[in-house]
Amino acid sequence: CWMFFYGAPRGYQRGYARKMNQGLVEGSNFRGMLYLEASLTKCEKKPRKKVVESINLPLKEPQMVEYYLRADVYEGTEINRIKGFGDEMFVQIEVCNCIARSSEKKIPDANATVKWYESLISDGGKKLKCIGPFYLPLGWNENPEPVQLPDVFIYLCVKEFGGDIEQVSYCRVPLSQIIRPAPSGKGTHRFTTGATSKWDNGPVWHDMKENQALDKYADNIFPGAVLIGLNAGPKDDLQDDQKQLMAPPSLARPFSNDALFKEVPTDKTPEPPSPAAADVSSDEEFGGDGDSKQNEQQQQQSKRKRALTHARLTIDCIQGSNLPAMDGGLFKKSVTSDPYC
């Protein structure tokens, strides 16, 4: 399967960036993807800690489906500019190295409100007016095994005087939360099989976090929040039978469809439970004698020493994609790059 790797911004290896690259804290950037196979086998003796072998496996890369992300950026609140970087900021959204940026907006003062109202489009998604393409395995939504989907990154960015872009704050949004697969009783807590796309998500406020690998904000400064609508799905969803681009659903862009919400009913506030219904005996609420005995037995069993079982973990790394260049300076003899998954 394809595994997605995350870490610090490219070129950063020290301090807080090292913690990101070692998986001790959340990574702020996509660092590539790796196609691998993993297996676990029981063995009698403790295996060696590390064994590296060259393998020549036949490539069984799954068939991939072209996906796109639709990102509508509305406005930001409590946006704070960065001292020494001018007074303009822009939003950047990225998924699997597919990047789209908004226009630059002036930040007039501290805790400012900024309005963009733009639909972001990447270079590869101009025809479909989306961000992409990125690729997911065919039938991923029907696989009962754990499936990893990429994360979508939202950045607030500034430009240095030389033109370099600094991603001063970020927010990671799992693609599974955007597509919201329907529950089916299969899979794990990280993934449930179901829908392959979701195009009618409305805008949501996303709280930004300071990118501490860069550490550009002053102490105790909230980077702000951005109102963004995120939707995603395969390419076929965006075109009709004549290959014409279809308009976004009304729910996805509510500010241009105000009349729609007058016809959508809302749930009423439920009535509080009656005192009689809320009067539950302590035995029913906390468990009777049988439950307490069972808990004691479980605690005793957990205290018993369990015999250690040795196992060998085998990971076959087959192919890499979108991997970063090795981080390091011009005057270093050795360079390192250690993104994590």
Coordinates of N, CA and C in Angstrom, one line a residue, residues 28-226:
S28 N 4.3 19.4 9.9 CA 3.6 20.6 9.2 C 3.7 20.5 7.7
N29 N 4.3 19.5 7.1 CA 4.5 19.5 5.7 C 4.5 18.0 5.2
F30 N 4.0 17.9 4.0 CA 4.0 16.6 3.2 C 5.4 16.4 2.8
R31 N 5.9 15.1 3.0 CA 7.3 14.8 2.7 C 7.5 13.6 1.7
G32 N 6.4 13.2 1.1 CA 6.5 12.2 0.1 C 5.6 11.0 0.4
M33 N 5.7 10.0 -0.4 CA 4.9 8.8 -0.2 C 5.8 7.6 -0.6
L34 N 5.5 6.4 0.0 CA 6.3 5.2 -0.2 C 5.3 4.0 -0.4
Y35 N 5.6 3.2 -1.4 CA 4.8 2.0 -1.6 C 5.6 0.9 -1.0
L36 N 4.9 0.2 0.0 CA 5.6 -0.8 0.7 C 4.7 -2.0 1.1
E37 N 5.3 -3.1 1.5 CA 4.5 -4.2 2.1 C 5.1 -4.5 3.5
A38 N 4.3 -4.9 4.4 CA 4.7 -5.2 5.7 C 4.1 -6.5 6.2
S39 N 4.8 -7.3 6.9 CA 4.3 -8.6 7.4 C 5.0 -8.9 8.8
L40 N 4.2 -9.6 9.6 CA 4.7 -9.9 11.0 C 4.6 -11.4 11.2
T41 N 5.8 -12.1 11.5 CA 5.8 -13.5 11.7 C 6.4 -13.9 13.1
K42 N 5.8 -14.9 13.7 CA 6.3 -15.3 15.0 C 7.5 -16.1 14.8
C43 N 8.5 -15.9 15.8 CA 9.7 -16.7 15.8 C 10.1 -17.1 17.2
E44 N 10.9 -18.1 17.3 CA 11.3 -18.7 18.6 C 12.3 -17.8 19.3
K45 N 13.3 -17.3 18.6 CA 14.4 -16.5 19.2 C 14.2 -15.0 18.8
K46 N 14.7 -14.2 19.7 CA 14.7 -12.8 19.4 C 15.4 -12.4 18.2
P47 N 14.8 -11.8 17.2 CA 15.5 -11.5 15.9 C 16.5 -10.3 16.1
R48 N 17.3 -10.2 15.1 CA 18.2 -9.1 15.1 C 17.5 -7.8 15.0
K49 N 18.0 -6.7 15.6 CA 17.3 -5.4 15.6 C 17.1 -4.8 14.2
K50 N 18.1 -5.0 13.4 CA 18.0 -4.3 12.1 C 18.7 -5.2 11.0
V51 N 18.0 -5.5 10.0 CA 18.5 -6.2 8.9 C 18.1 -5.5 7.6
V52 N 19.1 -5.2 6.8 CA 18.8 -4.5 5.5 C 19.3 -5.5 4.4
E53 N 18.4 -5.8 3.5 CA 18.6 -6.7 2.4 C 18.1 -6.1 1.1
S54 N 18.7 -6.3 0.0 CA 18.2 -5.9 -1.3 C 17.2 -7.0 -1.8
I55 N 16.1 -6.6 -2.3 CA 15.1 -7.5 -2.8 C 14.8 -7.1 -4.2
N56 N 14.3 -8.1 -4.9 CA 13.9 -7.9 -6.3 C 12.4 -8.4 -6.4
L57 N 11.5 -7.7 -5.8 CA 10.1 -8.1 -5.9 C 9.4 -7.6 -7.1
P58 N 8.5 -8.4 -7.7 CA 7.7 -7.9 -8.8 C 6.8 -6.8 -8.3
L59 N 6.8 -5.7 -9.1 CA 6.0 -4.5 -8.7 C 4.5 -4.8 -8.9
K60 N 3.8 -4.7 -7.8 CA 2.3 -4.9 -7.8 C 1.6 -3.7 -7.5
E61 N 2.0 -2.6 -8.1 CA 1.4 -1.3 -7.8 C -0.1 -1.3 -8.2
P62 N -1.0 -0.9 -7.3 CA -2.4 -0.9 -7.5 C -2.8 0.1 -8.6
Q63 N -3.9 -0.1 -9.2 CA -4.4 0.9 -10.2 C -4.9 2.1 -9.4
M64 N -4.5 3.3 -9.9 CA -4.8 4.5 -9.2 C -5.9 5.3 -9.9
V65 N -6.6 6.1 -9.1 CA -7.7 6.9 -9.6 C -7.4 8.4 -9.4
E66 N -7.7 9.2 -10.4 CA -7.4 10.6 -10.4 C -8.4 11.3 -9.5
Y67 N -7.9 12.0 -8.5 CA -8.7 12.8 -7.5 C -8.4 14.2 -7.6
Y68 N -9.5 15.0 -7.2 CA -9.3 16.5 -7.1 C -9.9 17.0 -5.8
L69 N -9.4 18.2 -5.4 CA -9.9 18.8 -4.2 C -10.4 20.2 -4.6
R70 N -11.6 20.5 -4.1 CA -12.2 21.8 -4.3 C -12.1 22.6 -3.0
A71 N -11.4 23.8 -3.1 CA -11.1 24.6 -1.9 C -11.7 26.0 -2.1
D72 N -12.7 26.4 -1.4 CA -13.2 27.8 -1.4 C -12.8 28.5 -0.2
V73 N -12.0 29.5 -0.3 CA -11.5 30.3 0.8 C -12.4 31.6 0.9
Y74 N -13.0 31.7 2.1 CA -13.9 32.8 2.3 C -13.2 34.0 3.1
E75 N -12.9 33.8 4.3 CA -12.3 34.9 5.1 C -11.6 34.4 6.3
G76 N -10.8 35.2 6.9 CA -10.0 34.9 8.1 C -10.3 35.9 9.2
T77 N -10.2 35.4 10.4 CA -10.4 36.3 11.6 C -9.2 36.1 12.5
E78 N -9.0 37.2 13.3 CA -7.8 37.3 14.2 C -6.5 37.0 13.5
I79 N -6.4 37.5 12.3 CA -5.2 37.3 11.6 C -4.1 38.3 12.0
N80 N -2.9 37.8 12.3 CA -1.8 38.7 12.8 C -0.7 38.7 11.8
R81 N -0.2 39.8 11.5 CA 1.0 39.9 10.5 C 2.3 39.6 11.3
I82 N 3.3 39.2 10.5 CA 4.6 38.9 11.0 C 5.5 40.1 10.9
K83 N 6.1 40.4 12.1 CA 7.0 41.5 12.1 C 8.2 41.2 11.2
G84 N 8.6 42.2 10.3 CA 9.7 42.1 9.4 C 9.4 41.4 8.1
F85 N 8.1 41.1 7.8 CA 7.7 40.5 6.6 C 6.6 41.3 5.8
G86 N 6.5 42.6 6.1 CA 5.5 43.4 5.4 C 4.2 43.2 6.0
D87 N 3.1 43.6 5.4 CA 1.8 43.6 5.9 C 0.8 42.8 5.1
E88 N 1.3 41.9 4.2 CA 0.4 41.1 3.4 C 0.6 39.6 3.7
M89 N -0.5 38.9 3.5 CA -0.6 37.4 3.7 C -1.4 36.8 2.7
F90 N -1.2 35.5 2.5 CA -2.1 34.7 1.5 C -2.3 33.3 2.1
V91 N -3.3 32.6 1.5 CA -3.6 31.3 1.9 C -3.1 30.3 0.9
Q92 N -2.4 29.3 1.4 CA -1.9 28.2 0.5 C -2.5 26.9 0.9
I93 N -3.1 26.1 0.0 CA -3.6 24.8 0.3 C -2.9 23.8 -0.6
E94 N -2.5 22.7 0.1 CA -1.7 21.7 -0.5 C -2.1 20.3 -0.2
V95 N -2.1 19.4 -1.2 CA -2.4 18.0 -0.9 C -1.5 17.2 -1.9
C96 N -0.6 16.4 -1.3 CA 0.3 15.6 -2.1 C 1.1 16.4 -3.2
N97 N 1.6 17.5 -2.7 CA 2.4 18.4 -3.6 C 1.6 19.1 -4.7
C98 N 0.3 19.0 -4.7 CA -0.5 19.8 -5.5 C -0.8 21.1 -4.7
I99 N -0.4 22.3 -5.2 CA -0.4 23.5 -4.5 C -1.2 24.5 -5.2
A100 N -2.0 25.3 -4.4 CA -2.8 26.4 -4.9 C -2.7 27.5 -3.9
R101 N -2.6 28.8 -4.4 CA -2.5 29.9 -3.5 C -3.5 31.0 -3.8
S102 N -3.9 31.7 -2.8 CA -4.9 32.8 -3.0 C -4.1 34.1 -3.3
S103 N -4.8 35.1 -3.5 CA -4.2 36.4 -3.7 C -3.7 37.0 -2.3
E104 N -2.7 37.9 -2.4 CA -2.2 38.5 -1.1 C -3.2 39.5 -0.7
K105 N -3.4 39.5 0.6 CA -4.3 40.5 1.3 C -3.5 41.3 2.4
K106 N -3.8 42.6 2.5 CA -3.2 43.4 3.5 C -3.8 43.1 4.8
I107 N -2.9 43.0 5.8 CA -3.3 42.8 7.2 C -3.2 44.2 7.9
P108 N -4.3 44.9 8.1 CA -4.2 46.3 8.5 C -3.6 46.5 10.0
D109 N -4.0 45.6 10.9 CA -3.6 45.7 12.3 C -3.7 44.3 12.9
A110 N -3.5 44.3 14.2 CA -3.5 43.0 15.0 C -4.9 42.5 15.0
N111 N -5.1 41.1 15.0 CA -6.4 40.5 15.1 C -7.3 41.0 14.0
A112 N -6.8 41.1 12.8 CA -7.6 41.6 11.7 C -8.5 40.6 11.1
T113 N -9.6 41.1 10.5 CA -10.5 40.3 9.6 C -10.1 40.5 8.2
V114 N -9.9 39.4 7.4 CA -9.5 39.5 6.0 C -10.5 38.7 5.2
K115 N -10.8 39.3 4.1 CA -11.8 38.6 3.2 C -11.1 38.3 1.9
W116 N -11.2 37.0 1.5 CA -10.7 36.5 0.2 C -11.8 36.2 -0.8
Y117 N -12.7 35.3 -0.4 CA -13.8 34.8 -1.3 C -13.2 34.4 -2.7
E118 N -12.4 33.4 -2.6 CA -11.7 32.9 -3.8 C -11.8 31.4 -3.8
S119 N -11.9 30.8 -5.0 CA -11.8 29.3 -5.2 C -10.4 29.1 -5.7
L120 N -9.6 28.3 -5.0 CA -8.2 28.1 -5.3 C -8.0 27.0 -6.4
I121 N -7.1 27.3 -7.3 CA -6.9 26.4 -8.4 C -5.4 26.1 -8.6
S122 N -5.0 24.9 -8.7 CA -3.6 24.6 -8.9 C -3.3 24.5 -10.4
D123 N -2.0 24.4 -10.7 CA -1.6 24.4 -12.2 C -2.2 23.2 -12.9
G124 N -2.3 22.1 -12.2 CA -2.8 20.9 -12.9 C -4.3 20.8 -12.9
G125 N -5.0 21.7 -12.2 CA -6.4 21.6 -12.1 C -7.2 22.7 -12.7
K126 N -6.5 23.5 -13.6 CA -7.2 24.6 -14.2 C -8.4 24.3 -15.0
K127 N -8.4 23.2 -15.7 CA -9.5 22.8 -16.5 C -10.8 22.5 -15.7
L128 N -10.5 21.8 -14.5 CA -11.6 21.5 -13.6 C -11.8 22.4 -12.5
K129 N -11.0 23.5 -12.5 CA -11.1 24.6 -11.5 C -11.0 24.0 -10.0
C130 N -10.0 23.1 -9.9 CA -9.8 22.5 -8.6 C -8.3 22.4 -8.3
I131 N -8.0 21.7 -7.2 CA -6.6 21.5 -6.8 C -6.3 20.0 -7.1
G132 N -5.3 19.7 -7.9 CA -5.0 18.3 -8.2 C -4.2 18.3 -9.5
P133 N -4.1 17.1 -10.1 CA -4.6 15.8 -9.6 C -3.7 15.1 -8.6
F134 N -4.3 14.4 -7.6 CA -3.6 13.5 -6.8 C -4.2 12.1 -6.9
Y135 N -3.6 11.1 -6.5 CA -4.1 9.7 -6.9 C -4.3 8.9 -5.7
L136 N -5.4 8.1 -5.7 CA -5.7 7.1 -4.7 C -5.9 5.8 -5.3
P137 N -5.7 4.7 -4.6 CA -5.9 3.3 -5.2 C -7.3 3.1 -5.5
L138 N -7.5 2.4 -6.6 CA -8.9 2.0 -7.1 C -9.5 1.1 -6.0
G139 N -10.7 1.4 -5.6 CA -11.4 0.5 -4.7 C -11.0 0.7 -3.2
W140 N -10.3 1.8 -2.9 CA -9.9 2.0 -1.5 C -11.0 2.1 -0.6
N141 N -12.2 2.6 -1.0 CA -13.4 2.8 -0.2 C -14.0 1.4 0.2
E142 N -13.7 0.4 -0.6 CA -14.3 -1.0 -0.3 C -13.3 -1.9 0.4
N143 N -12.1 -1.4 0.7 CA -11.1 -2.3 1.4 C -11.4 -2.3 2.9
P144 N -11.7 -3.5 3.5 CA -11.9 -3.5 4.9 C -10.7 -3.4 5.8
E145 N -9.5 -3.5 5.1 CA -8.3 -3.3 5.9 C -8.0 -1.8 6.1
P146 N -7.1 -1.5 7.1 CA -6.8 -0.1 7.3 C -6.3 0.6 6.1
V147 N -6.8 1.7 5.7 CA -6.4 2.5 4.5 C -6.0 3.9 5.0
Q148 N -4.8 4.3 4.5 CA -4.3 5.6 4.9 C -4.6 6.6 3.7
L149 N -5.2 7.7 4.0 CA -5.5 8.7 3.0 C -4.6 9.9 3.3
P150 N -4.3 10.7 2.3 CA -3.4 11.9 2.6 C -4.1 13.0 3.4
D151 N -3.3 13.8 4.0 CA -3.9 15.0 4.7 C -3.8 16.2 3.8
V152 N -4.8 17.1 4.0 CA -4.8 18.4 3.3 C -4.2 19.4 4.2
F153 N -3.3 20.2 3.7 CA -2.6 21.3 4.5 C -3.2 22.6 4.1
I154 N -3.5 23.4 5.1 CA -3.9 24.8 4.9 C -2.8 25.7 5.6
Y155 N -2.3 26.6 4.8 CA -1.2 27.5 5.4 C -1.6 28.9 5.3
L156 N -1.1 29.7 6.2 CA -1.1 31.2 6.1 C 0.4 31.5 5.8
C157 N 0.6 32.2 4.7 CA 2.0 32.4 4.2 C 2.3 33.9 4.1
V158 N 3.6 34.2 4.2 CA 4.2 35.5 3.9 C 5.3 35.3 2.9
K159 N 5.7 36.4 2.3 CA 6.8 36.3 1.3 C 8.0 37.1 1.9
E160 N 9.2 36.5 1.8 CA 10.4 37.3 2.2 C 10.7 38.2 1.1
F161 N 11.6 39.2 1.4 CA 12.0 40.2 0.4 C 12.6 39.6 -0.8
G162 N 13.2 38.4 -0.7 CA 13.8 37.7 -1.8 C 12.8 36.9 -2.6
G163 N 11.6 36.8 -2.2 CA 10.6 36.1 -2.9 C 10.3 34.7 -2.3
D164 N 11.1 34.2 -1.4 CA 10.8 32.9 -0.8 C 9.5 33.0 0.1
I165 N 8.8 31.9 0.1 CA 7.5 31.8 0.8 C 7.8 31.1 2.1
E166 N 7.2 31.7 3.2 CA 7.3 31.1 4.5 C 5.9 30.7 5.0
Q167 N 5.7 29.5 5.3 CA 4.4 29.0 5.8 C 4.4 29.1 7.3
V168 N 4.0 30.3 7.8 CA 4.1 30.6 9.2 C 3.1 29.9 10.1
S169 N 2.0 29.5 9.6 CA 1.0 28.8 10.4 C 0.3 27.8 9.5
Y170 N -0.3 26.7 10.1 CA -0.8 25.6 9.3 C -2.0 25.0 10.0
C171 N -2.7 24.2 9.3 CA -3.8 23.3 9.8 C -3.8 22.1 8.9
R172 N -3.8 20.9 9.6 CA -3.9 19.6 8.9 C -5.3 19.1 8.9
V173 N -5.8 18.8 7.8 CA -7.2 18.3 7.7 C -7.1 16.9 7.0
P174 N -7.4 15.8 7.7 CA -7.4 14.5 7.0 C -8.4 14.4 5.9
L175 N -8.0 13.8 4.8 CA -8.9 13.7 3.7 C -10.1 12.9 4.0
S176 N -10.0 11.9 5.0 CA -11.1 11.1 5.4 C -12.2 11.9 6.1
Q177 N -11.8 13.0 6.7 CA -12.8 13.9 7.3 C -13.6 14.7 6.3
I178 N -12.9 15.0 5.2 CA -13.6 15.7 4.1 C -14.5 14.8 3.3
I179 N -14.1 13.6 3.0 CA -15.0 12.7 2.3 C -16.0 12.1 3.2
R180 N -15.7 11.9 4.5 CA -16.6 11.3 5.5 C -17.2 10.0 5.0
P181 N -16.4 8.9 4.9 CA -17.0 7.6 4.4 C -18.1 7.2 5.3
A182 N -19.1 6.6 4.7 CA -20.3 6.2 5.5 C -19.9 5.0 6.3
P183 N -20.4 4.9 7.6 CA -20.1 3.8 8.5 C -20.7 2.5 7.9
S184 N -19.9 1.4 8.0 CA -20.4 0.1 7.5 C -20.1 -1.1 8.4
G185 N -19.5 -0.8 9.5 CA -19.1 -1.8 10.5 C -17.8 -2.5 10.1
K186 N -17.1 -2.1 9.1 CA -15.9 -2.7 8.7 C -14.7 -1.7 8.9
G187 N -13.5 -2.2 8.7 CA -12.4 -1.3 8.9 C -12.0 -1.1 10.4
T188 N -11.3 0.0 10.6 CA -10.8 0.3 12.0 C -11.3 1.7 12.4
H189 N -10.9 2.1 13.6 CA -11.3 3.4 14.0 C -10.8 4.5 13.2
R190 N -9.7 4.2 12.4 CA -9.2 5.3 11.5 C -9.9 5.3 10.2
F191 N -10.6 4.3 9.8 CA -11.2 4.3 8.5 C -12.4 3.3 8.5
T192 N -13.4 3.8 7.8 CA -14.6 2.9 7.6 C -14.9 3.0 6.1
T193 N -15.3 1.8 5.5 CA -15.5 1.8 4.1 C -16.8 2.5 3.8
G194 N -17.0 3.1 2.6 CA -18.2 3.8 2.2 C -18.0 4.6 1.0
A195 N -18.4 5.9 1.1 CA -18.4 6.8 -0.1 C -17.0 7.1 -0.6
T196 N -16.9 7.4 -1.9 CA -15.6 7.7 -2.5 C -15.4 9.2 -2.6
S197 N -16.4 10.0 -2.4 CA -16.3 11.5 -2.6 C -17.3 12.2 -1.7
K198 N -17.1 13.5 -1.6 CA -18.0 14.4 -0.9 C -17.9 15.8 -1.5
W199 N -19.0 16.3 -2.1 CA -19.0 17.5 -2.8 C -19.9 18.6 -2.2
D200 N -20.6 18.3 -1.1 CA -21.6 19.2 -0.6 C -21.3 19.7 0.8
N201 N -20.0 19.6 1.2 CA -19.6 20.1 2.5 C -19.6 21.6 2.5
G202 N -20.2 22.2 3.5 CA -20.2 23.7 3.6 C -18.9 24.2 4.2
P203 N -18.7 25.5 4.2 CA -17.5 26.1 4.8 C -17.4 25.8 6.3
V204 N -16.2 25.7 6.8 CA -15.9 25.3 8.2 C -14.7 26.2 8.6
W205 N -14.8 26.7 9.9 CA -13.7 27.5 10.5 C -12.6 26.5 10.9
H206 N -11.4 26.8 10.4 CA -10.2 26.0 10.7 C -9.2 26.9 11.6
D207 N -8.9 26.5 12.8 CA -8.0 27.2 13.6 C -6.6 26.9 13.2
M208 N -5.8 27.9 13.0 CA -4.4 27.7 12.5 C -3.5 27.6 13.7
K209 N -2.4 26.9 13.5 CA -1.4 26.6 14.5 C 0.0 27.2 14.0
E210 N 0.7 27.8 14.9 CA 2.0 28.3 14.5 C 2.9 27.2 14.1
N211 N 3.6 27.4 13.0 CA 4.6 26.4 12.5 C 5.9 26.7 13.3
Q212 N 6.0 25.9 14.4 CA 7.1 26.2 15.3 C 8.5 25.8 14.8
A213 N 8.5 25.1 13.7 CA 9.8 24.8 13.0 C 10.4 26.1 12.5
L214 N 9.5 27.1 12.1 CA 9.9 28.4 11.6 C 10.0 29.4 12.7
D215 N 9.0 29.3 13.7 CA 9.0 30.2 14.8 C 9.0 31.7 14.4
K216 N 8.1 32.1 13.6 CA 8.0 33.5 13.1 C 7.1 34.4 14.0
Y217 N 6.2 33.8 14.7 CA 5.3 34.7 15.5 C 5.9 35.0 16.9
A218 N 5.5 36.2 17.4 CA 5.9 36.5 18.8 C 5.2 35.6 19.7
D219 N 5.7 35.6 21.0 CA 5.1 34.7 22.0 C 3.7 35.0 22.3
N220 N 2.9 34.0 22.5 CA 1.5 34.1 22.9 C 0.6 34.8 21.9
I221 N 0.9 34.6 20.6 CA 0.1 35.2 19.5 C -0.7 34.0 18.8
F222 N -2.0 34.2 18.7 CA -2.8 33.3 18.0 C -2.8 33.6 16.5
P223 N -2.4 32.6 15.7 CA -2.3 32.9 14.3 C -3.6 33.2 13.6
G224 N -4.7 32.8 14.1 CA -6.0 33.2 13.5 C -6.8 31.9 13.1
A225 N -7.9 32.2 12.5 CA -8.8 31.1 11.9 C -9.2 31.5 10.5
V226 N -9.4 30.5 9.7 CA -9.8 30.7 8.3 C -11.1 29.9 8.0

